[in-house]
Tab-separated table of C-alpha atoms and ligand atoms in Angstrom:
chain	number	residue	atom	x	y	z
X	22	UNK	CA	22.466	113.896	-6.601
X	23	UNK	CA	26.257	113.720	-4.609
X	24	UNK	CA	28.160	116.146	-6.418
X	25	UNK	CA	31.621	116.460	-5.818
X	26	UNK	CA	33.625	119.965	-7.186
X	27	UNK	CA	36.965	120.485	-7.051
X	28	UNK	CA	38.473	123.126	-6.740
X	29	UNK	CA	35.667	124.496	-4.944
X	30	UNK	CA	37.365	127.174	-2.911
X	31	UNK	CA	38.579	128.826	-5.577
X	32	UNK	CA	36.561	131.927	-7.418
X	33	UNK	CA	34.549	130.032	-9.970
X	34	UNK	CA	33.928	126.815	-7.922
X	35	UNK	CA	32.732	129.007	-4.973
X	36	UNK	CA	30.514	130.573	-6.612
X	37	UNK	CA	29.431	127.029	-8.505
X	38	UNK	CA	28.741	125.841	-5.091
X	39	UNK	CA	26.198	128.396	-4.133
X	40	UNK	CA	24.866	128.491	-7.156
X	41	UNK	CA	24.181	124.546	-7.614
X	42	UNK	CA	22.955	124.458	-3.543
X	43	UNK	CA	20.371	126.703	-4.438
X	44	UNK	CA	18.864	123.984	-7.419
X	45	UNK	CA	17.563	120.944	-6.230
X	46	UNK	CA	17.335	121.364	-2.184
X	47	UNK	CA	17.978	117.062	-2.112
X	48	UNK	CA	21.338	117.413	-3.867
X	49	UNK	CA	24.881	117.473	-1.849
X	50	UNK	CA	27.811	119.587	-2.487
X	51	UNK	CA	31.369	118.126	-2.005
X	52	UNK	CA	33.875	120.238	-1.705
X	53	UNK	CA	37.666	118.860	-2.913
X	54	UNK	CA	40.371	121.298	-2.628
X	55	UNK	CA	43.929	121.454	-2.162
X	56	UNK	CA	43.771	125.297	-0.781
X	57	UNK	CA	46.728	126.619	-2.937
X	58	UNK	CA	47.385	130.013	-2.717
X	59	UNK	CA	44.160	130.990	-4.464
X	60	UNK	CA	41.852	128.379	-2.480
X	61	UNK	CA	40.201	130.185	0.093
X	62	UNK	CA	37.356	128.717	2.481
X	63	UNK	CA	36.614	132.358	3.382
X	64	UNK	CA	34.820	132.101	-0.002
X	65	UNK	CA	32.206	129.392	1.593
X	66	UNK	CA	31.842	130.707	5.035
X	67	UNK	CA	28.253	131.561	4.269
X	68	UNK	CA	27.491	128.229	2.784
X	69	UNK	CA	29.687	126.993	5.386
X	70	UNK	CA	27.520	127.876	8.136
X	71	UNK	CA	24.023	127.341	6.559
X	72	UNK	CA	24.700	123.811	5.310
X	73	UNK	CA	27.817	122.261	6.780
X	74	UNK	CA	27.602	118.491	7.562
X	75	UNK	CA	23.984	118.730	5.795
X	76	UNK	CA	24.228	119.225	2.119
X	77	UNK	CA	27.761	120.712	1.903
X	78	UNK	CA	31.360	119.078	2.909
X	79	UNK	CA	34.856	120.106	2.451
X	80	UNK	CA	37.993	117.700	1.943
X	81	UNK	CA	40.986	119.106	1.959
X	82	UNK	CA	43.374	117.454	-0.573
X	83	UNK	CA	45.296	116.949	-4.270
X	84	UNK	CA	43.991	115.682	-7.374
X	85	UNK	CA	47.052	114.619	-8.167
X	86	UNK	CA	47.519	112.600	-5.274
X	87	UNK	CA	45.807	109.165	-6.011
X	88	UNK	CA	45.040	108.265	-2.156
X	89	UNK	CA	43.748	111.265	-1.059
X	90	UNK	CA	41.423	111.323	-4.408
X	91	UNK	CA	40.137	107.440	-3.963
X	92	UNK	CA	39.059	108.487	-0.128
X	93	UNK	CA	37.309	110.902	-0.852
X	94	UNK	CA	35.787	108.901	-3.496
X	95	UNK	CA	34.959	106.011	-1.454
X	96	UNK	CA	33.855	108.448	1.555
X	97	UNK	CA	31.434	110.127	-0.353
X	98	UNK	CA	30.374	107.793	-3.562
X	99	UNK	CA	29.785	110.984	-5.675
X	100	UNK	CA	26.883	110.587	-8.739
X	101	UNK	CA	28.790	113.038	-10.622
X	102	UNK	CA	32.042	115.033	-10.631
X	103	UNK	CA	33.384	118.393	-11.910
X	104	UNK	CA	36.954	119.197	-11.976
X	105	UNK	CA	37.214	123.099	-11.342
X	106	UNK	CA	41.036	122.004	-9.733
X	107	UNK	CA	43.910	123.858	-11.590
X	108	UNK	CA	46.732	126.378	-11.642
X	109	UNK	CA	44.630	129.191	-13.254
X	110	UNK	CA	47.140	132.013	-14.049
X	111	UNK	CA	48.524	132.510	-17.035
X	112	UNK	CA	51.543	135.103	-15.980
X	113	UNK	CA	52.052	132.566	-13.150
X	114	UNK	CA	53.100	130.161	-15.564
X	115	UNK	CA	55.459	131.801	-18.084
X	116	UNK	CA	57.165	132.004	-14.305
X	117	UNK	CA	56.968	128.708	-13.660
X	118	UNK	CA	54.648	126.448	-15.376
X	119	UNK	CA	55.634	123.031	-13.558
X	120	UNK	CA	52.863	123.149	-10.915
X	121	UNK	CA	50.499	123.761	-14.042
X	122	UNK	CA	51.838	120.392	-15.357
X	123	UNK	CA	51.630	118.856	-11.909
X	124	UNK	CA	48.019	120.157	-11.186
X	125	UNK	CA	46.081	120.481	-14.749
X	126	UNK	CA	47.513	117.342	-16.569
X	127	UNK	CA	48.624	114.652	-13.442
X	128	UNK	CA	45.773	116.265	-11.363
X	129	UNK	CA	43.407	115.244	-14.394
X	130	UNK	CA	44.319	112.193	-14.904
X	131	UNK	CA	44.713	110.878	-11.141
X	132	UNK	CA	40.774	112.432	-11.392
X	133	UNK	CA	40.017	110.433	-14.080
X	134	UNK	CA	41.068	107.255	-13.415
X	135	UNK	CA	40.163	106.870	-9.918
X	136	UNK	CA	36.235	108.442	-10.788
X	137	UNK	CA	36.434	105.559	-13.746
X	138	UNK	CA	37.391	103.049	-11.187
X	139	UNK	CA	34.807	104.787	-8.697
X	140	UNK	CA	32.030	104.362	-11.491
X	141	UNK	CA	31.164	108.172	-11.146
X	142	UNK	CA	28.281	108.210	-13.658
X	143	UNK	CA	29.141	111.862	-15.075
X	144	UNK	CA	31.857	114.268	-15.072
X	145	UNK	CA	32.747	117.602	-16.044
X	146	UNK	CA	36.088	119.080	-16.939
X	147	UNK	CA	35.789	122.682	-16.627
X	148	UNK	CA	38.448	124.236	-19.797
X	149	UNK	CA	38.974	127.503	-20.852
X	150	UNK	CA	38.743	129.726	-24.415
X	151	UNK	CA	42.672	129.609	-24.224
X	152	UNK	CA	43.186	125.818	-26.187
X	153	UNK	CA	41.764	127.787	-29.097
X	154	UNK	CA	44.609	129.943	-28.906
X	155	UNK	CA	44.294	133.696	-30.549
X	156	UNK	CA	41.909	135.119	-33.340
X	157	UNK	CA	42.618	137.858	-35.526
X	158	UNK	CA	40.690	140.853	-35.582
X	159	UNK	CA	37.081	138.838	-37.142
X	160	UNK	CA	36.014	135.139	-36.193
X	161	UNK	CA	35.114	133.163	-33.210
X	162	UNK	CA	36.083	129.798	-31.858
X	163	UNK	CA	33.594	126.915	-32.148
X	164	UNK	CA	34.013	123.242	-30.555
X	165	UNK	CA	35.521	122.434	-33.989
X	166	UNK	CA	38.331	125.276	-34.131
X	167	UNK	CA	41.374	123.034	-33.519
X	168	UNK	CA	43.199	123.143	-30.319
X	169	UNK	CA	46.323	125.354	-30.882
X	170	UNK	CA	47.667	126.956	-27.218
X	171	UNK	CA	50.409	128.938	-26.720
X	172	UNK	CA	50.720	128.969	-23.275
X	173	UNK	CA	51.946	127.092	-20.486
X	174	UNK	CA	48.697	127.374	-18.872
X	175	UNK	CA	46.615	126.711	-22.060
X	176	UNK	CA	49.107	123.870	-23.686
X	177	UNK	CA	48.352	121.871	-19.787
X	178	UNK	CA	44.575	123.075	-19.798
X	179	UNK	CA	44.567	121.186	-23.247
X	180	UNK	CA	46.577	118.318	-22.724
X	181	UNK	CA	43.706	117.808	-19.904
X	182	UNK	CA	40.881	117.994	-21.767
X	183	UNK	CA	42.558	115.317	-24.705
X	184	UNK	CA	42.669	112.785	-21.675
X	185	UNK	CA	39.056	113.421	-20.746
X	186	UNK	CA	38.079	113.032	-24.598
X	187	UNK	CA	40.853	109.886	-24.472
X	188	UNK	CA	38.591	108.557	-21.498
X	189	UNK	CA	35.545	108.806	-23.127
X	190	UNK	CA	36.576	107.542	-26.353
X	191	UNK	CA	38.332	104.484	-24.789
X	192	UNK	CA	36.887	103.592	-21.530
X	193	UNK	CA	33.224	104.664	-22.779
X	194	UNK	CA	33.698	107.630	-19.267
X	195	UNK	CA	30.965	109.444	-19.180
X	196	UNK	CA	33.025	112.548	-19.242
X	197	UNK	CA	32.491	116.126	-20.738
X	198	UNK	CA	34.337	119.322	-21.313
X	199	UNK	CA	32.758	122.629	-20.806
X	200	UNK	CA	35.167	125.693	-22.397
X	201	UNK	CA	34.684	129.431	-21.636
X	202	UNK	CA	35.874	133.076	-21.932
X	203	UNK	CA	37.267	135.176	-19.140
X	204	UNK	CA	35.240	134.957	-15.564
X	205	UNK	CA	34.544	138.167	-13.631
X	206	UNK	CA	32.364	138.649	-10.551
X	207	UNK	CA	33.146	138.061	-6.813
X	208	UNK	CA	35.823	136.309	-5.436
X	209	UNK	CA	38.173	136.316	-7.930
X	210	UNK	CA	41.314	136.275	-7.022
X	211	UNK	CA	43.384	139.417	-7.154
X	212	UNK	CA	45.873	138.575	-9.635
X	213	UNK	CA	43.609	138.429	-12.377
X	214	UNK	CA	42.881	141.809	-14.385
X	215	UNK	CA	39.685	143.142	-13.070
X	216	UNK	CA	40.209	142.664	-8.860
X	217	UNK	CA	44.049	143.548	-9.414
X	218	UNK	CA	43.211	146.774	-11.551
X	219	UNK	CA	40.450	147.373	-8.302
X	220	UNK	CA	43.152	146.735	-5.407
X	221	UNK	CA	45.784	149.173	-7.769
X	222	UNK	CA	43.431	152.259	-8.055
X	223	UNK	CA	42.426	151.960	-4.789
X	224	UNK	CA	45.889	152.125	-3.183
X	225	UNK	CA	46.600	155.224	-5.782
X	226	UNK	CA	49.117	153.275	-7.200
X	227	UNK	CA	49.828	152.350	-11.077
X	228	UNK	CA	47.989	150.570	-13.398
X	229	UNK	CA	49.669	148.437	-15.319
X	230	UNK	CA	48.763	147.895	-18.816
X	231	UNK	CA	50.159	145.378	-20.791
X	232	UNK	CA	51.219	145.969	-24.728
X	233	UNK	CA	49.057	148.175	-26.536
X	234	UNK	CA	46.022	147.733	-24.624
X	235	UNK	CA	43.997	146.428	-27.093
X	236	UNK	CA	44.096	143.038	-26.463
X	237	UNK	CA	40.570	141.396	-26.346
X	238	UNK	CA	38.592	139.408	-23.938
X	239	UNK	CA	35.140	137.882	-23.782
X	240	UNK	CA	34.044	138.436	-20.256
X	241	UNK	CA	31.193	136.590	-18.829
X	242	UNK	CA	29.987	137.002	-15.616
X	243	UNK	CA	30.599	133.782	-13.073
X	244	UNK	CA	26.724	133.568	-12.164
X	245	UNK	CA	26.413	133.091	-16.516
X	246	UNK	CA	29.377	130.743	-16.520
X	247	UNK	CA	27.804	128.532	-13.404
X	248	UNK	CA	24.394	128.253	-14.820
X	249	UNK	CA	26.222	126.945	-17.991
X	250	UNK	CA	28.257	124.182	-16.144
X	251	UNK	CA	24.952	123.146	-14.231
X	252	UNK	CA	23.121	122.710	-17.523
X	253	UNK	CA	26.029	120.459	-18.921
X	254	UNK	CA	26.207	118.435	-16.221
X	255	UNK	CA	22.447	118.058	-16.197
X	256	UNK	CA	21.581	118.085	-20.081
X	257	UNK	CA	24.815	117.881	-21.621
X	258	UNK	CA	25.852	114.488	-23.929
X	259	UNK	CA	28.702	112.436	-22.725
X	260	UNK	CA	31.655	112.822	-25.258
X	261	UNK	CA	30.577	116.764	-26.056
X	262	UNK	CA	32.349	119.665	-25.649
X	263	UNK	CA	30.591	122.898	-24.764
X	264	UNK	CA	31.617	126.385	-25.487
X	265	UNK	CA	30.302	129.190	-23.167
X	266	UNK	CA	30.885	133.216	-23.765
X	267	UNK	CA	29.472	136.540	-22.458
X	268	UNK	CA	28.977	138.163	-25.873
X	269	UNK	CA	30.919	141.007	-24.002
X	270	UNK	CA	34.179	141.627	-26.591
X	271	UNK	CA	36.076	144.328	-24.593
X	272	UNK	CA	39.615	145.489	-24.933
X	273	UNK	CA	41.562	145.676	-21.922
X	274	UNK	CA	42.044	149.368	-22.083
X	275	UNK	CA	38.291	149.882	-22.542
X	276	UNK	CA	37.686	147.586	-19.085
X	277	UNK	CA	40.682	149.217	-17.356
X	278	UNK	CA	39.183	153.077	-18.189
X	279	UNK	CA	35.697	151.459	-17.074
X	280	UNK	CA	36.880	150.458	-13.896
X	281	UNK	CA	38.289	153.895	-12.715
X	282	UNK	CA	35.484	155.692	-13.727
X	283	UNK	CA	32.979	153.528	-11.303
X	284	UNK	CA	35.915	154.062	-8.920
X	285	UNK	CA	35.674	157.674	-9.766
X	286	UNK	CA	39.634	157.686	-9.880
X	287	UNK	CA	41.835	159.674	-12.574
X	288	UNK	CA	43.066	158.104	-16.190
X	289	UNK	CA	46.917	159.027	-15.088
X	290	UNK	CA	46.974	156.082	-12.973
X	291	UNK	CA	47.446	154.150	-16.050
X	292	UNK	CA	50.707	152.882	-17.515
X	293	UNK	CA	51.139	151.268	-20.412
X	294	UNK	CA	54.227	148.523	-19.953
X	295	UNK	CA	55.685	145.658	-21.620
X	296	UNK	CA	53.911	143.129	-23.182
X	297	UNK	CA	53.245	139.399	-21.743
X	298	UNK	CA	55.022	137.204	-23.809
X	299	UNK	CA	53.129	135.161	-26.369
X	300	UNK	CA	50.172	137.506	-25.093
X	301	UNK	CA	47.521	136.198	-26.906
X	302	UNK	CA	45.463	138.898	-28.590
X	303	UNK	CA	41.546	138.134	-29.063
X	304	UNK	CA	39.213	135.769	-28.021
X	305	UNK	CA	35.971	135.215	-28.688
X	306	UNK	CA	33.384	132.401	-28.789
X	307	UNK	CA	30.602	130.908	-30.569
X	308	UNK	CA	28.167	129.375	-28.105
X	309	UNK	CA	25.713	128.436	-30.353
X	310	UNK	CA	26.326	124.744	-29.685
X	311	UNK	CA	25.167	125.419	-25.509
X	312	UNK	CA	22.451	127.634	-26.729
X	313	UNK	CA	21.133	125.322	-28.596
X	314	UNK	CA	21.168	121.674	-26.947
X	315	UNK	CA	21.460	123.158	-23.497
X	316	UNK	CA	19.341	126.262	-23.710
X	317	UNK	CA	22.090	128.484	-22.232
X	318	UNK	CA	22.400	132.173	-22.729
X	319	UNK	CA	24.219	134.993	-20.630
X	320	UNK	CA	21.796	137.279	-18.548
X	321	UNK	CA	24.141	139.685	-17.150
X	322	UNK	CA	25.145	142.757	-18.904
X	323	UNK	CA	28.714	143.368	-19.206
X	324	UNK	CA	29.125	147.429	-17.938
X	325	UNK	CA	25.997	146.787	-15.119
X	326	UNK	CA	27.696	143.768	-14.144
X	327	UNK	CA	31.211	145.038	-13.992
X	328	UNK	CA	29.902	148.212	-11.706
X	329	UNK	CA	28.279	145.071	-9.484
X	330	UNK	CA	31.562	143.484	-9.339
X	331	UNK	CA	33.519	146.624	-8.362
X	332	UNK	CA	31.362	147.893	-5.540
X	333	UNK	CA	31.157	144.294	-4.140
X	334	UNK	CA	35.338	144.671	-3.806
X	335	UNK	CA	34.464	147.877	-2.470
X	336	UNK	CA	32.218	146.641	0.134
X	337	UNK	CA	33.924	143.452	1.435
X	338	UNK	CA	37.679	145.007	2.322
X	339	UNK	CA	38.221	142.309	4.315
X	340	UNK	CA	37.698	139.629	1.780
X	341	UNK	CA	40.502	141.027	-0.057
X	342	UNK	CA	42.637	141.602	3.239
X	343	UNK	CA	42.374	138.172	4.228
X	344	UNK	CA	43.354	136.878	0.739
X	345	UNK	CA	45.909	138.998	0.311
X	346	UNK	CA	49.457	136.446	1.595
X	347	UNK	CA	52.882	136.781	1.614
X	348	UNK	CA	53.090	134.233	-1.239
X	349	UNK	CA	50.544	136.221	-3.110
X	350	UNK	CA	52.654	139.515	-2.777
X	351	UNK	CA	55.940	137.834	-3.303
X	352	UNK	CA	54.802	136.839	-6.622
X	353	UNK	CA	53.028	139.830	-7.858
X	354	UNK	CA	56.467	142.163	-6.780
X	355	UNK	CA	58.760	139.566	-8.965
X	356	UNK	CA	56.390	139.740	-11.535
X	357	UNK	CA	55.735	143.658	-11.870
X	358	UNK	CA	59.330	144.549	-11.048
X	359	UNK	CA	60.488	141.994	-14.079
X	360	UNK	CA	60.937	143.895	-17.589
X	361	UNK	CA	60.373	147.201	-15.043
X	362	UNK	CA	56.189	146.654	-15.631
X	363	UNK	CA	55.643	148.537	-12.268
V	408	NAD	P1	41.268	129.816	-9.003
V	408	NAD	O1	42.745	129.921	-9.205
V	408	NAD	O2	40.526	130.978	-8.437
V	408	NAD	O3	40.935	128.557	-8.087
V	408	NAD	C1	41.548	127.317	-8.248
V	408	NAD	C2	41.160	126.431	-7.061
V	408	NAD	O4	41.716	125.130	-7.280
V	408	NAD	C3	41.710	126.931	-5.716
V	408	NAD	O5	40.733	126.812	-4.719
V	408	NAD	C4	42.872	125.979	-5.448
V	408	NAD	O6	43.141	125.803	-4.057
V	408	NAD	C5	42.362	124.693	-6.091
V	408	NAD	N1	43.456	123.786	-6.481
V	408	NAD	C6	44.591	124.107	-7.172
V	408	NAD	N2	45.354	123.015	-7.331
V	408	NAD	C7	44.685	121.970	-6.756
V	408	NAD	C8	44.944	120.581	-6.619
V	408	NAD	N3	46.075	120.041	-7.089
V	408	NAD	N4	44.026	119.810	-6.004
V	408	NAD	C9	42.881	120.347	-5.504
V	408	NAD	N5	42.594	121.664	-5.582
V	408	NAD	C10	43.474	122.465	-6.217
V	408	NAD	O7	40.692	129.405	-10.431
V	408	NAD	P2	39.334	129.879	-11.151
V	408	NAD	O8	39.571	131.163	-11.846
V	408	NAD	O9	38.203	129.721	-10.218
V	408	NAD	O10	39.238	128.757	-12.292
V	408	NAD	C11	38.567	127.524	-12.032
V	408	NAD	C12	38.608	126.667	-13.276
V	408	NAD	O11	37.983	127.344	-14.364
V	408	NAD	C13	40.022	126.337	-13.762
V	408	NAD	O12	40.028	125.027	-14.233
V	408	NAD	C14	40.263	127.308	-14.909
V	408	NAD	O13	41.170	126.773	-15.832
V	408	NAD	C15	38.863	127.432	-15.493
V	408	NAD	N6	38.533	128.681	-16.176
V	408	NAD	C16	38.734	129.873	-15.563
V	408	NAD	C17	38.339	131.052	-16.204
V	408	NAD	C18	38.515	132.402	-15.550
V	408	NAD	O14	38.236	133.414	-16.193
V	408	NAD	N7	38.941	132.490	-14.297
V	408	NAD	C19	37.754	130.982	-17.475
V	408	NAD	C20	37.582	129.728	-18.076
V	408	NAD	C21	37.962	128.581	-17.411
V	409	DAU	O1	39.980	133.222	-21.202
V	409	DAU	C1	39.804	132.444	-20.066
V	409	DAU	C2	40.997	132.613	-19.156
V	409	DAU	O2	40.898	133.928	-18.621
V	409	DAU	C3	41.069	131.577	-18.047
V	409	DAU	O3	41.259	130.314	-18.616
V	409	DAU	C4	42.228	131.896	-17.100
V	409	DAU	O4	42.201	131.007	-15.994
V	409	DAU	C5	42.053	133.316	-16.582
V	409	DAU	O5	43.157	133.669	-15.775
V	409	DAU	C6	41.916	134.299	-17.739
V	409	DAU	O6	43.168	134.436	-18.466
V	409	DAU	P1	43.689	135.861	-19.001
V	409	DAU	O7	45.131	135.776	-19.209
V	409	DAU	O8	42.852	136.344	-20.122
V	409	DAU	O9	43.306	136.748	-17.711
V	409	DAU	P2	44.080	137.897	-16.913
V	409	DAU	O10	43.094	138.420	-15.914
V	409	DAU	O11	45.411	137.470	-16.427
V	409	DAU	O12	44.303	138.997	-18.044
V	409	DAU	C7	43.215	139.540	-18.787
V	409	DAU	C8	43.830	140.453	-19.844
V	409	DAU	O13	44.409	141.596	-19.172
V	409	DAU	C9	44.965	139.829	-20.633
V	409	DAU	O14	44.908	140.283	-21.975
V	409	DAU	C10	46.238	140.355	-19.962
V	409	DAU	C11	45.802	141.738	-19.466
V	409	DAU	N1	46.476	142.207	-18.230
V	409	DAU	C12	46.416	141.409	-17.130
V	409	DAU	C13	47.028	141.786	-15.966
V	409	DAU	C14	46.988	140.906	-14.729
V	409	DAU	C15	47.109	143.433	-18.203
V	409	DAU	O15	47.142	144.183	-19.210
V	409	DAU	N2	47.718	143.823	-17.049
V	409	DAU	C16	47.725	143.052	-15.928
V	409	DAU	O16	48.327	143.460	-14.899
């Protein structure tokens, strides 16, 4: 099978890539990414060298941009297609949420269209827990919980997956939607809460927690969250929609205490600071659906896991050095300094 990701130098697409290269040894990896800010081909170089020009290619380009999607269609005449491509970070887009518009919903549907016209025989839009929007204190979301996000990020991560449904329902697209909690492992990128809690304790500097503490998060670990999208796009039914979680509720405080003691670095680091707006407070999901049909279920335990994750930041440096830009600091200082949350 052709494959082609997008999004694939990114955290989760990455490690999709190694992951899917290491299933069927006849099946090709396409690699379509824009390299934003978070896209970062260090993230490949080891798939890079072993299988460049053999069973692994990168593109660089936009999904919103219909000529550089249709050559790389025509170039490569993918079997299937899964859109990991998006602006992924929530704080990122209470600042400014128009490339979120530009990339999740435009991006999409440029995607869509050209891989109907292409006659790309599956494809798989990777969404999130966040169109569910927030639970109270009991529950979990199923596929039927209606959409309800309250977010810039979430409200364009759902308008995305209502055109893949729209394809499906209209232009019979073979086209499915995949749905999980919060990602942690390697290579994520270090504005997100676990890698950017790592980098903070081990500069000594603050730790900034936001509200109360206790929102919560489902984490799963990528590896769990990769197998998951392989089995959709190799099991799954056109038309469905997946959910995938870790069965790992934490509260932030609870992974933010966690991660200093593996880092054997002191509790005063942490400060407690004003709130994200519209911060949603608790997910968590109901994969019975995936467990089911596809025969998914996490393997990784949450705390063995998140020591895994945390000594792999503290063993590749200059991962995080290299990723590390001007943009990227720019951002996080506006950010932090804004409502005085650092
Ligand atoms: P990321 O920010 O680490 O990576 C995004 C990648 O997309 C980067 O390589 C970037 O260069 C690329 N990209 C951005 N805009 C592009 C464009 N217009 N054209 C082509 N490439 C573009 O994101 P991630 O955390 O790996 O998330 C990947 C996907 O998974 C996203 O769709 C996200 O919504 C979804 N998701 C993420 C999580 C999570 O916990 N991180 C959980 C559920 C779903
Ligand atoms: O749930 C899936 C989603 O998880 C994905 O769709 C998103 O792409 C991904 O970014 C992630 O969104 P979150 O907003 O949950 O992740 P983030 O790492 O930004 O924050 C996790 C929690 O930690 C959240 O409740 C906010 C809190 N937080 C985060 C940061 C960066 C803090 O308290 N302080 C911080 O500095």
């Amino acid at each position: 099978m052709r494959i082609l990701v997008t999004g694939g130098c990114g955290f989760i697409g990455s490690n999709f890539i190694r992951f899917a290269l290491n299933q069927n040894p006849s099946d090709v990896l396409i690699n379509f990414d824009k390299l934003t800010y978070a896209g970062n081909p260090a993230n490949l170089a080891d798939v890079e060298k072993a299988h460049s020009g053999d069973r692994y290619f990168f593109c660089r380009g936009d999904i919103a941009d219909r000529s550089e999607v249709l050559a790389v269609l025509e170039e490569y005449r993918p079997d299937a297609v899964i859109n990991f491509a998006a602006e992924s970070h929530v704080d990122r887009s209470i600042h400014n949420a128009m490339p979120f518009v530009t990339t999740n919903i435009v991006g999409t549907q440029t995607l869509l269209e050209a891989c109907l016209a292409a006659g790309v025989e599956r494809f798989v839009q990777i969404s999130t827990d966040e169109v569910y929007g927030s639970l109270g204190p009991t529950g979990k979301f199923s596929e039927q919980t209606p959409l309800d996000p309250r977010s810039p990020y979430s409200a364009s991560k759902a308008s995305a997956d209502f055109l893949t449904a729209a394809f499906y329902h209209t232009h019979a697209f073979p086209a499915l939607i995949t749905r999980c909690s919060n990602n942690y492992g390697p290579y994520q990128f270090p504005e997100k809460l676990i890698p950017f809690m790592f980098r903070q304790a081990a500069n000594n500097q603050p730790l900034p927690v936001y509200g109360d503490g206790l929102n919560v998060r489902d984490w799963i670990h990528v590896e769990d969250h990769c197998r998951g999208v392989w089995l959709a796009l190799t099991k799954g039914r056109p038309g469905a929609v997946y959910n995938f979680g870790g069965d790992a509720e934490r509260s932030n405080i609870e992974v933010v205490k966690r991660i200093l003691q593996i880092m054997d670095k002191p509790e005063t680091l942490i400060r407690y600071v004003k709130d994200r707006p519209g911060h949603d407070r608790r997910y968590a999901m109901d994969f019975s659906l995936a467990a089911r049909e596809l025969g998914f279920s996490p393997v990784h335990a949450f705390e063995s896991g998140l020591a895994e994750t945390i000594h792999w930041y503290q063993n590749n440096p200059e991962w995080l050095d290299s990723i590390v830009s001007g943009a990227y600091l720019e951002f996080i200082k506006q950010w932090y300094a804004k409502d005085q949350r650092l």
